[in-house]
Coordinates of C-alpha atoms in Angstrom, one line a residue:
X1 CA 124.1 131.7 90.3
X2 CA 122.5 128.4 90.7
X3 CA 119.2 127.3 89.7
X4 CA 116.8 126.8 92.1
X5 CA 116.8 122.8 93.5
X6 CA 116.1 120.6 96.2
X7 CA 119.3 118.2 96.1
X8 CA 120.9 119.0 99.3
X9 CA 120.0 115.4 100.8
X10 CA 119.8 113.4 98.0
X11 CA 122.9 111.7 98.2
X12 CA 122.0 111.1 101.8
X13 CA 118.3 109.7 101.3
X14 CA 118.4 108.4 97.7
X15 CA 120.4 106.0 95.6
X16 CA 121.5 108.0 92.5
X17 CA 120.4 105.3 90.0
X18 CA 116.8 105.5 91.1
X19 CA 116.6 109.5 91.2
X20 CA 117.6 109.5 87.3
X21 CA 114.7 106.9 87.0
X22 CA 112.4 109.6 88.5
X23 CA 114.1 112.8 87.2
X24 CA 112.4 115.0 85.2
X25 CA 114.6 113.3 81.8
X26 CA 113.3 109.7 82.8
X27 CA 109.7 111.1 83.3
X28 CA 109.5 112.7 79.7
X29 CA 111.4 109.9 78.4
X30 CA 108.8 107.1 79.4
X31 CA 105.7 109.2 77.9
X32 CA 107.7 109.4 74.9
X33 CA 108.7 106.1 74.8
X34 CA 104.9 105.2 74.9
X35 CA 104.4 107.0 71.9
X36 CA 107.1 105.6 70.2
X37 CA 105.7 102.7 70.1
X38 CA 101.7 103.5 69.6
X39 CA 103.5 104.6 66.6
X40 CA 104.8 101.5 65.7
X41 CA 102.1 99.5 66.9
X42 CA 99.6 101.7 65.3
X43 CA 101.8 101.3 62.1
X44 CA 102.1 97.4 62.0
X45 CA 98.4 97.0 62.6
X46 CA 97.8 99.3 59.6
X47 CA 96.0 102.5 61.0
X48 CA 98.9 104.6 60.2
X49 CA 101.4 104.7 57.5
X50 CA 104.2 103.1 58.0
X51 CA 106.3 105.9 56.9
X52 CA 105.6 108.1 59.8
X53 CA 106.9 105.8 62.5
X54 CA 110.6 106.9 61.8
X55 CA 109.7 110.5 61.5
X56 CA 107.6 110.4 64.8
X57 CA 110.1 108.2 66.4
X58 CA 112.8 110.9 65.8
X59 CA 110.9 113.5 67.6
X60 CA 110.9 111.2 70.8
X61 CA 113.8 111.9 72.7
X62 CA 113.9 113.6 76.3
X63 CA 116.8 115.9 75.5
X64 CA 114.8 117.5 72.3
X65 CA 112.7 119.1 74.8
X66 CA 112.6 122.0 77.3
X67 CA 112.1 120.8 81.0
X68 CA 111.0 124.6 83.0
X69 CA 108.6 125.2 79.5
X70 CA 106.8 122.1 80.1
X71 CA 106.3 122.9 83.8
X72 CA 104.7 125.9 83.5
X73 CA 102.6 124.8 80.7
X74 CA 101.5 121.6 83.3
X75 CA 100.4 124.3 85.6
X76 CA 97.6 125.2 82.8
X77 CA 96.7 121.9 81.2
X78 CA 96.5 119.9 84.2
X79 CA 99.2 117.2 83.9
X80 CA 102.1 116.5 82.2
X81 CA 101.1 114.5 79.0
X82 CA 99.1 117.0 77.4
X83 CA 102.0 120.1 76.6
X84 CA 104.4 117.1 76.3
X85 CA 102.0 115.8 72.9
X86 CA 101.6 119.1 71.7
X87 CA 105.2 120.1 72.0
X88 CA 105.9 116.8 70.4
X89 CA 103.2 117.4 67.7
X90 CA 104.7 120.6 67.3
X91 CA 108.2 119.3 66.4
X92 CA 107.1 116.8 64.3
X93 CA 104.9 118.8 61.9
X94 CA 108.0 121.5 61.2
X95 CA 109.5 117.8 59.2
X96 CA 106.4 116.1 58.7
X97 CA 102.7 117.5 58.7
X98 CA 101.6 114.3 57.2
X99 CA 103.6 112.7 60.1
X100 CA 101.7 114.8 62.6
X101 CA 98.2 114.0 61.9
X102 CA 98.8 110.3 63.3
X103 CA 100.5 111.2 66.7
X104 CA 98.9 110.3 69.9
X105 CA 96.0 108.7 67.6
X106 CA 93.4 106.6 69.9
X107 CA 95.2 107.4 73.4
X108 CA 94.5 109.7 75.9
X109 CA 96.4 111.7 78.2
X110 CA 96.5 109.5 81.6
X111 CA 97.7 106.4 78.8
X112 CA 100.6 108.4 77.9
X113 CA 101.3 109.0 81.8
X114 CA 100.5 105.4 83.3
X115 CA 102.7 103.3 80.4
X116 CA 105.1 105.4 81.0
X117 CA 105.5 105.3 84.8
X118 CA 105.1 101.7 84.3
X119 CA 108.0 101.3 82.2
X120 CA 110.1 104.1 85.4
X121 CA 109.0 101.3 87.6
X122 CA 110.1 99.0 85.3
X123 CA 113.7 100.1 85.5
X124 CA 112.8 100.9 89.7
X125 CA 112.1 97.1 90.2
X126 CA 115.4 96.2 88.5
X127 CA 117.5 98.4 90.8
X128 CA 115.7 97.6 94.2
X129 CA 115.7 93.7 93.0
X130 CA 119.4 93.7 92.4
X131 CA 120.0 95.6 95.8
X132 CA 117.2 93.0 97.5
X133 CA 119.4 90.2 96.2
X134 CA 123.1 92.0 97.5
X135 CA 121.4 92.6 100.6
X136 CA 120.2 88.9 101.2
X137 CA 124.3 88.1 100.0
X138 CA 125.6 89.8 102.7
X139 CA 123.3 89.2 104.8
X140 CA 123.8 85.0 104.8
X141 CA 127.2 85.8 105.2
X142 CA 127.2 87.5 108.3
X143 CA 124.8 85.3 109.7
X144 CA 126.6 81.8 108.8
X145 CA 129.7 84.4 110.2
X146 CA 128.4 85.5 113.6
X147 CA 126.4 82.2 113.9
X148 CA 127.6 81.3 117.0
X149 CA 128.3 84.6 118.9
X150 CA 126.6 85.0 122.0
X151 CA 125.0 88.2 122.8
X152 CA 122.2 89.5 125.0
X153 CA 118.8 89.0 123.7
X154 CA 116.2 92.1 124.9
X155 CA 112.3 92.4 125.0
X156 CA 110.9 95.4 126.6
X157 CA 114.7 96.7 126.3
X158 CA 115.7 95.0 129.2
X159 CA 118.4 92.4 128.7
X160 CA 116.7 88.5 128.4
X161 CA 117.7 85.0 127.9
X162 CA 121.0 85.1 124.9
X163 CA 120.9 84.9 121.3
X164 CA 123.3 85.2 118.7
X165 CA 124.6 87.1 116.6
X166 CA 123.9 85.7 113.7
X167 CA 120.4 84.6 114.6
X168 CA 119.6 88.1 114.6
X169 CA 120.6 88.8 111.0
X170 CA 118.8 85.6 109.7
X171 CA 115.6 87.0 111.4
X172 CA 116.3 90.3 108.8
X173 CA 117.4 87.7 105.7
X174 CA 114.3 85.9 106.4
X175 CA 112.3 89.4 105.9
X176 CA 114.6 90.1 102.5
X177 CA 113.5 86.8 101.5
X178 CA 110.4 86.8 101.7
X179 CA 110.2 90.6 100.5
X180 CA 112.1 89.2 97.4
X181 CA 109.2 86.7 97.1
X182 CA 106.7 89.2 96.9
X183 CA 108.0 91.1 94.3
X184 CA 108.4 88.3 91.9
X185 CA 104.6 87.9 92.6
X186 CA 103.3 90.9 91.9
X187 CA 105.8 91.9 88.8
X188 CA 103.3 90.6 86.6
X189 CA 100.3 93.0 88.5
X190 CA 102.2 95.9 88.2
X191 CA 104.2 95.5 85.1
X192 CA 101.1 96.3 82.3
X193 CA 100.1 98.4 79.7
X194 CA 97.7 101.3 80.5
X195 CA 95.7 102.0 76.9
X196 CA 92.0 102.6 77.1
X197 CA 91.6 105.9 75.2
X198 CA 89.5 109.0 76.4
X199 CA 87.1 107.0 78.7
X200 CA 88.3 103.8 78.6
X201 CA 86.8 102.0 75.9
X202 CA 89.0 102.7 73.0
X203 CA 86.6 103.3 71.0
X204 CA 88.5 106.1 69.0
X205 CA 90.0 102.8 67.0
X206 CA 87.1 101.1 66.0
X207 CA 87.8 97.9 64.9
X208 CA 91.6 98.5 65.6
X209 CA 91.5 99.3 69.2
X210 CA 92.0 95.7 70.7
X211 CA 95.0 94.7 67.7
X212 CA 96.7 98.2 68.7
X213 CA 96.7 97.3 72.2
X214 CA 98.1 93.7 71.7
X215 CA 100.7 95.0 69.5
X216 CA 101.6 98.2 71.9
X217 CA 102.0 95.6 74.7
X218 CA 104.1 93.9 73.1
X219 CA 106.4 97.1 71.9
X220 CA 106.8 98.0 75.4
X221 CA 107.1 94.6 76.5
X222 CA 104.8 95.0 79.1
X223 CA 102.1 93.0 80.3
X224 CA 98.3 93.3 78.6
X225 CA 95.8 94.0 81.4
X226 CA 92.1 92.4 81.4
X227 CA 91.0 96.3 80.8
X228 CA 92.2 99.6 81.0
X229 CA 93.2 100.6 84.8
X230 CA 92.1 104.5 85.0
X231 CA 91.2 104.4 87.9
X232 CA 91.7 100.7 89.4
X233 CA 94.9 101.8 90.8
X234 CA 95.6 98.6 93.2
X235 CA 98.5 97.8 91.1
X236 CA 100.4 100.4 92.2
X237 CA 99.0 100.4 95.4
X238 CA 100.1 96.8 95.9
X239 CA 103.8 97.8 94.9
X240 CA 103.6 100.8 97.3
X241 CA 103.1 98.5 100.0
X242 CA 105.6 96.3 99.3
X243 CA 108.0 99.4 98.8
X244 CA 106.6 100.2 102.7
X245 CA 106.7 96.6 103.8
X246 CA 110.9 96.7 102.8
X247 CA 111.3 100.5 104.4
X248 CA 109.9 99.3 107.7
X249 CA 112.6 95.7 107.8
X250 CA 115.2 98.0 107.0
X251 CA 114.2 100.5 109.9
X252 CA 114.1 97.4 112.2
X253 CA 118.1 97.3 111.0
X254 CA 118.9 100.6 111.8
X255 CA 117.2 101.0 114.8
X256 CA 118.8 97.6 116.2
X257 CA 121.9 99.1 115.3
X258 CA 121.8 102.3 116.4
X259 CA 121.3 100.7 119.8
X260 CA 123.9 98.1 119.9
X261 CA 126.3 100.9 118.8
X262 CA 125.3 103.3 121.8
X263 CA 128.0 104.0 124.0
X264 CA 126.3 101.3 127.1
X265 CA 126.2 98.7 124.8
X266 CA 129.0 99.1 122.1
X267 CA 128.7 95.4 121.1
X268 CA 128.0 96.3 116.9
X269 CA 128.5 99.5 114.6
X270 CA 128.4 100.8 111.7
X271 CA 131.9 100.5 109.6
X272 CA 134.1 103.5 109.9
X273 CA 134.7 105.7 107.5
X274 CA 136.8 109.3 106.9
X275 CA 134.9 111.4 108.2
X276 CA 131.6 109.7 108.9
X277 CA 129.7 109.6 112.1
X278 CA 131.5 112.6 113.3
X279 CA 129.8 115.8 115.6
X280 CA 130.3 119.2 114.8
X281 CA 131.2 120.1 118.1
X282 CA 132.6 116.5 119.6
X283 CA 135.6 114.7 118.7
X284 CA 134.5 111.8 120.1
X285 CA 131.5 111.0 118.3
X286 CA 131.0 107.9 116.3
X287 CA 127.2 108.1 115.0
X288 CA 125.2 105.4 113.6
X289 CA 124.8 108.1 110.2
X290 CA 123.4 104.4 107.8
X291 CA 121.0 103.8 110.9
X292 CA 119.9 107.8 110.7
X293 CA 118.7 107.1 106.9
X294 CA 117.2 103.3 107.3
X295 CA 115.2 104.5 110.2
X296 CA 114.3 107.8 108.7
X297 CA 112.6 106.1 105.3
X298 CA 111.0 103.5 107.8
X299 CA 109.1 106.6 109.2
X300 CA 108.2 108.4 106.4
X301 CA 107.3 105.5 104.1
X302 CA 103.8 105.2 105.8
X303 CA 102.9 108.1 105.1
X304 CA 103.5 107.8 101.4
X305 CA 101.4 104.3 101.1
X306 CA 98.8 105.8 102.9
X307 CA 98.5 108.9 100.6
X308 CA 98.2 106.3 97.7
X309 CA 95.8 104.1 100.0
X310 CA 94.0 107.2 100.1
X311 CA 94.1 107.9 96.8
X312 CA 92.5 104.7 95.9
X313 CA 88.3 105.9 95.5
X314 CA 88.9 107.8 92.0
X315 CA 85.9 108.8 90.6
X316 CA 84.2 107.5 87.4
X317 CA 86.5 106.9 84.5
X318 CA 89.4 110.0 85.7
X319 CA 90.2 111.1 89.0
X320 CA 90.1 114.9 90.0
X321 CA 93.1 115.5 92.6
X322 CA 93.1 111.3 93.6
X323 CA 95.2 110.5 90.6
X324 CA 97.3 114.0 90.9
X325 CA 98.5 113.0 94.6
X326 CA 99.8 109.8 93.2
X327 CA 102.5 111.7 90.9
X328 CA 104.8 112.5 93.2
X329 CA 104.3 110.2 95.9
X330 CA 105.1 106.8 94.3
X331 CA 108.2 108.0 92.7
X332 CA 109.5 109.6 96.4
X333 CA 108.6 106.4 98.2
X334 CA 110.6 104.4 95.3
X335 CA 113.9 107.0 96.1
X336 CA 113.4 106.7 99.6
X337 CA 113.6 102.7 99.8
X338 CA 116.5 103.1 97.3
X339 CA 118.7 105.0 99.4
X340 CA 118.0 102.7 102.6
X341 CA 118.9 100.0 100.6
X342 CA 121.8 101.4 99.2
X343 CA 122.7 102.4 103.4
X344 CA 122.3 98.7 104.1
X345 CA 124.2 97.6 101.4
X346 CA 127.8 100.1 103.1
X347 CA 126.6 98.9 106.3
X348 CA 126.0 94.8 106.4
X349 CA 128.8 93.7 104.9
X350 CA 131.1 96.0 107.2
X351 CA 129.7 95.4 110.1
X352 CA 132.2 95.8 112.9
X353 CA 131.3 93.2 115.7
X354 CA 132.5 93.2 119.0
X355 CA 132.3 89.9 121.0
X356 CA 134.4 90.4 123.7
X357 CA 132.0 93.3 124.7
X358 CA 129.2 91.2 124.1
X359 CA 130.1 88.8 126.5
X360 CA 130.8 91.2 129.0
X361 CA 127.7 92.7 128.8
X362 CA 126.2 89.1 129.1
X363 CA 127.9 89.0 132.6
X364 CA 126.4 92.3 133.6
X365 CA 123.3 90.8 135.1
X366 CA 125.7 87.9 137.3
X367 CA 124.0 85.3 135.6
X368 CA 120.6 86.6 135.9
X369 CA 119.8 86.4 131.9
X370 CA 120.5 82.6 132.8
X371 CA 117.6 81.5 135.2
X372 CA 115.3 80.7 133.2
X373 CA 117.7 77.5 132.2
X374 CA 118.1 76.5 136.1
X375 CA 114.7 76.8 136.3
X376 CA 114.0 74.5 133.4
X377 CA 116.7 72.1 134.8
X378 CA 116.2 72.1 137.9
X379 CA 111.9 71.6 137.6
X380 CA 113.2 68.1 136.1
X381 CA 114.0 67.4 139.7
X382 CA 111.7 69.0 141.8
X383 CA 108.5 70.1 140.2
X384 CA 108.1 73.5 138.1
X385 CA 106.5 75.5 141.0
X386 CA 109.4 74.7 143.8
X387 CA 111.8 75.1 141.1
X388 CA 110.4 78.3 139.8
X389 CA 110.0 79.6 143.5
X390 CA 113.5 78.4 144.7
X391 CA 115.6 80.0 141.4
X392 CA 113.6 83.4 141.9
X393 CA 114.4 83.5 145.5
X394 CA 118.3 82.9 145.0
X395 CA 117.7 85.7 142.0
X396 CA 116.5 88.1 145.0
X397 CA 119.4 87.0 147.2
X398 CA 122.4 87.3 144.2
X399 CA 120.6 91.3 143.5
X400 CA 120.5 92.0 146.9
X401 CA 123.8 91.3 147.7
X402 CA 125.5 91.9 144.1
X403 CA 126.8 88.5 144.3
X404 CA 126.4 86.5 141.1
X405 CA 123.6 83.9 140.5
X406 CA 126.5 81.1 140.2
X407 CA 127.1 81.9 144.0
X408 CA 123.9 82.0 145.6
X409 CA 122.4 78.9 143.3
X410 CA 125.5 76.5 144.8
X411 CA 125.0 77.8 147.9
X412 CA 121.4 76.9 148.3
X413 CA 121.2 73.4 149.7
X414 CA 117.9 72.4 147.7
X415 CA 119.8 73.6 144.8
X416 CA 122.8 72.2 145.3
X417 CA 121.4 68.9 146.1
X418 CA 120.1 68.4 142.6
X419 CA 122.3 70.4 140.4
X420 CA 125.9 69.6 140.6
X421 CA 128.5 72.4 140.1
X422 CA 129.6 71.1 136.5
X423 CA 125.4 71.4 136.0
X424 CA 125.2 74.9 137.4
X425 CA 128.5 75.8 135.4
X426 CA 127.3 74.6 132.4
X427 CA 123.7 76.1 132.6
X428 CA 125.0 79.6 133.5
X429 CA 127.2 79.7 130.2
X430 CA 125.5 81.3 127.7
X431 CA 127.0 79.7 125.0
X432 CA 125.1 76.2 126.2
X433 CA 121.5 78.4 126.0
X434 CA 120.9 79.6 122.5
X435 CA 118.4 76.9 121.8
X436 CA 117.9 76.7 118.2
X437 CA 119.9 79.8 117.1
X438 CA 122.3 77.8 114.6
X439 CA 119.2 76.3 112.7
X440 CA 117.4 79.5 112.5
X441 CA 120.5 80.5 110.4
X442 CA 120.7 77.5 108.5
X443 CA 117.3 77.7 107.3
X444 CA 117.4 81.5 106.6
X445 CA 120.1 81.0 104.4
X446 CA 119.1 78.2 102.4
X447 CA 115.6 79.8 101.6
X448 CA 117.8 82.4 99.9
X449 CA 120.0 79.8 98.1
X450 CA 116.3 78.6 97.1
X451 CA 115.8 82.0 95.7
X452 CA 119.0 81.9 93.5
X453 CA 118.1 78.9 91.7

């Protein structure tokens, strides 16, 4: 019979490399890692003997230890770090008793936790920078692609003056950029050792405690903090937003997508696949599945930062139930933005555009997406009010009668007797009317180039 889980949707809603960062393996593994190296740095400072750091080091491997054991026992001590040490303690004494006496020396349990979610997150970055970076590839490239394809622009979800294509995807590439940007920035925030003893003061080392730390830091090659972080917890509340910041652009992708790919528009979808998209009950179907996923993490990511936003007024030197709430959530919000990613990454570079259909929906307003440019022209000639008043009222005309702007505009004498036809012609085409479309792309793309250098 199988075991009891919760991985029906994972492969769905999570990219697999970032669920083995947050697995169960990969949480013990980073508190063990910490005390590793406390071991080592606790050696080459001299509070320990130097003997005891292979010994110690031995004992600190994931798979030495029993996963459902350490849950229950987490259910008694309170968190995760304190059956871990004593299991740990446990398996180094039936070597070493000498060894044993010098495990865990100076630290406290929310150290041993913090370092070694910092050093998950660690790994985390890696995987959602690399993905950041593919995405911002694919992205140019269908932007410098689709450039010049014409399609509808919409506000309010009503068809409005064209765009392109390719302006569209800069406007996302911009977003990547810039979300790129960020994380550089705060890399060094988040990215830094948590060691401050029982309440922060370290004062279980004496004279030690600030050369252990220096030397732990630099074991773990992570960053050495102005002071312990107990319960300071804006690095990681930083990083959550960020994580929600990149779940919400992505959601902007999907749920642009999902609309051009309904059946009244049809102008972009998703790439097809064997089997994807399909309805249980109609042959037909073709859903936007990526879309599903990029707009489902865009919903739910808010709630996460806000749990940790929440989370932030810990009390005194250790938090009762604040800190708890953060276990869990941080590490979700992580998976979820992995597996949008990794949705945007099968859908970008696939993307299956349709221009003919584009155009034709262009023409389904009979030129009306175009007045604003005969407007514009023609208030060159006559004055903004008249022109504004005269272009509305052949607007009126071309709906009431279904005739197309082109028609009632040349027949309209005031019109006509400032615009020629070539003018009219030329204004009603919507490739003449994307404005600065082309250098919205250009720019979007070389602020990524920037970012490659």
């Amino acid at each position: 019979m199988n075991s009891p889980s919760n991985q029906l949707f994972d492969a769905y809603f999570t990219a697999p490399a970032m669920r083995a960062i947050f697995c169960d393996r990969g949480r013990v593994q980073g508190m063990l890692d910490f005390e590793a190296a406390l071991a080592r740095a606790e050696a080459r400072v001299g509070v320990i003997p130097a003997e005891t750091v292979a010994v110690i080091e031995a004992a600190c491997k994931a798979e030495l230890y029993d996963f459902p054991t350490l849950a229950v026992a987490i259910g008694s001590a309170g968190n995760s770090a304190i059956p871990l040490v004593k299991a740990l303690g446990k398996r180094i004494a039936a070597s070493s008793p000498e060894a044993e006496r010098h495990v865990h020396l100076g630290a406290t349990s929310q150290d041993v936790m913090d370092s070694g979610l910092v050093l998950q997150l660690r790994a985390a970055v890696g995987l959602i920078e690399a993905d950041l970076k593919a995405l911002g590839d694919a992205l140019a490239q269908q932007a410098e692609r689709h450039a010049d394809t014409p399609l509808a622009g919409r506000t309010w979800l009503q068809q409005a003056t064209p765009v392109t294509l390719g302006m569209k995807l800069a406007g996302l590439l911009g977003a990547i950029n810039r979300h790129r940007q960020r994380l550089a920035e705060l890399k060094p925030r988040l990215l830094c050792l948590q060691f401050g003893g029982a309440s922060g003061s370290l004062a279980a080392l004496g004279e030690y405690a600030w050369p252990v730390a220096e030397a732990l830091a630099a074991e773990l090659s992570l960053n050495l903090p102005d002071q312990p972080w107990h319960t300071q917890r804006d690095r990681l509340v930083e990083f959550a937003g960020l994580l929600g910041l990149i779940a919400g652009s992505l959601g902007k992708l999907g749920r642009d997508l999902s609309l051009l790919m309904q059946t009244e528009a049809g102008e972009v979808f998703e790439p097809a696949a064997p089997g994807k998209g399909g309805s249980s009950t109609m042959p037909h179907k073709r859903n936007p599945v990526s879309a599903a996923v990029l707009i489902g993490a865009a919903t739910r990511a808010p709630g996460l930062v806000a749990t940790l936003l929440a989370a932030m007024p810990q009390e005194h030197e250790r938090s009762l139930g604040l800190w708890h709430a953060e276990w869990e959530t941080l590490p979700e919000l992580c998976c979820l933005v992995s597996g949008a990613l990794r949705q945007a990454l099968l859908v970008v570079p696939g993307l299956e555009v349709d221009a003919a259909r584009m155009r034709h929906n262009l023409d389904l307003t009979h030129g009306l997406v175009l007045a604003e440019a005969v407007s514009i022209a023609l208030a060159q000639r006559i004055g903004r009010d008249a022109a504004h008043h005269r272009v509305e009222q052949c607007c009126r005309q071309a709906v009431k009668e279904g005739a197309h702007l082109r028609a009632t505009l040349g027949a309209d004498p005031e019109v006509a007797a400032h615009l020629s036809a070539d003018e009219l012609d030329r204004l009603l085409d919507p490739a003449h009317y994307l404005g600065q479309a082309r250098r919205w792309v250009d720019r979007a793309v070389a602020e990524h180039q920037n970012l490659l250098c």
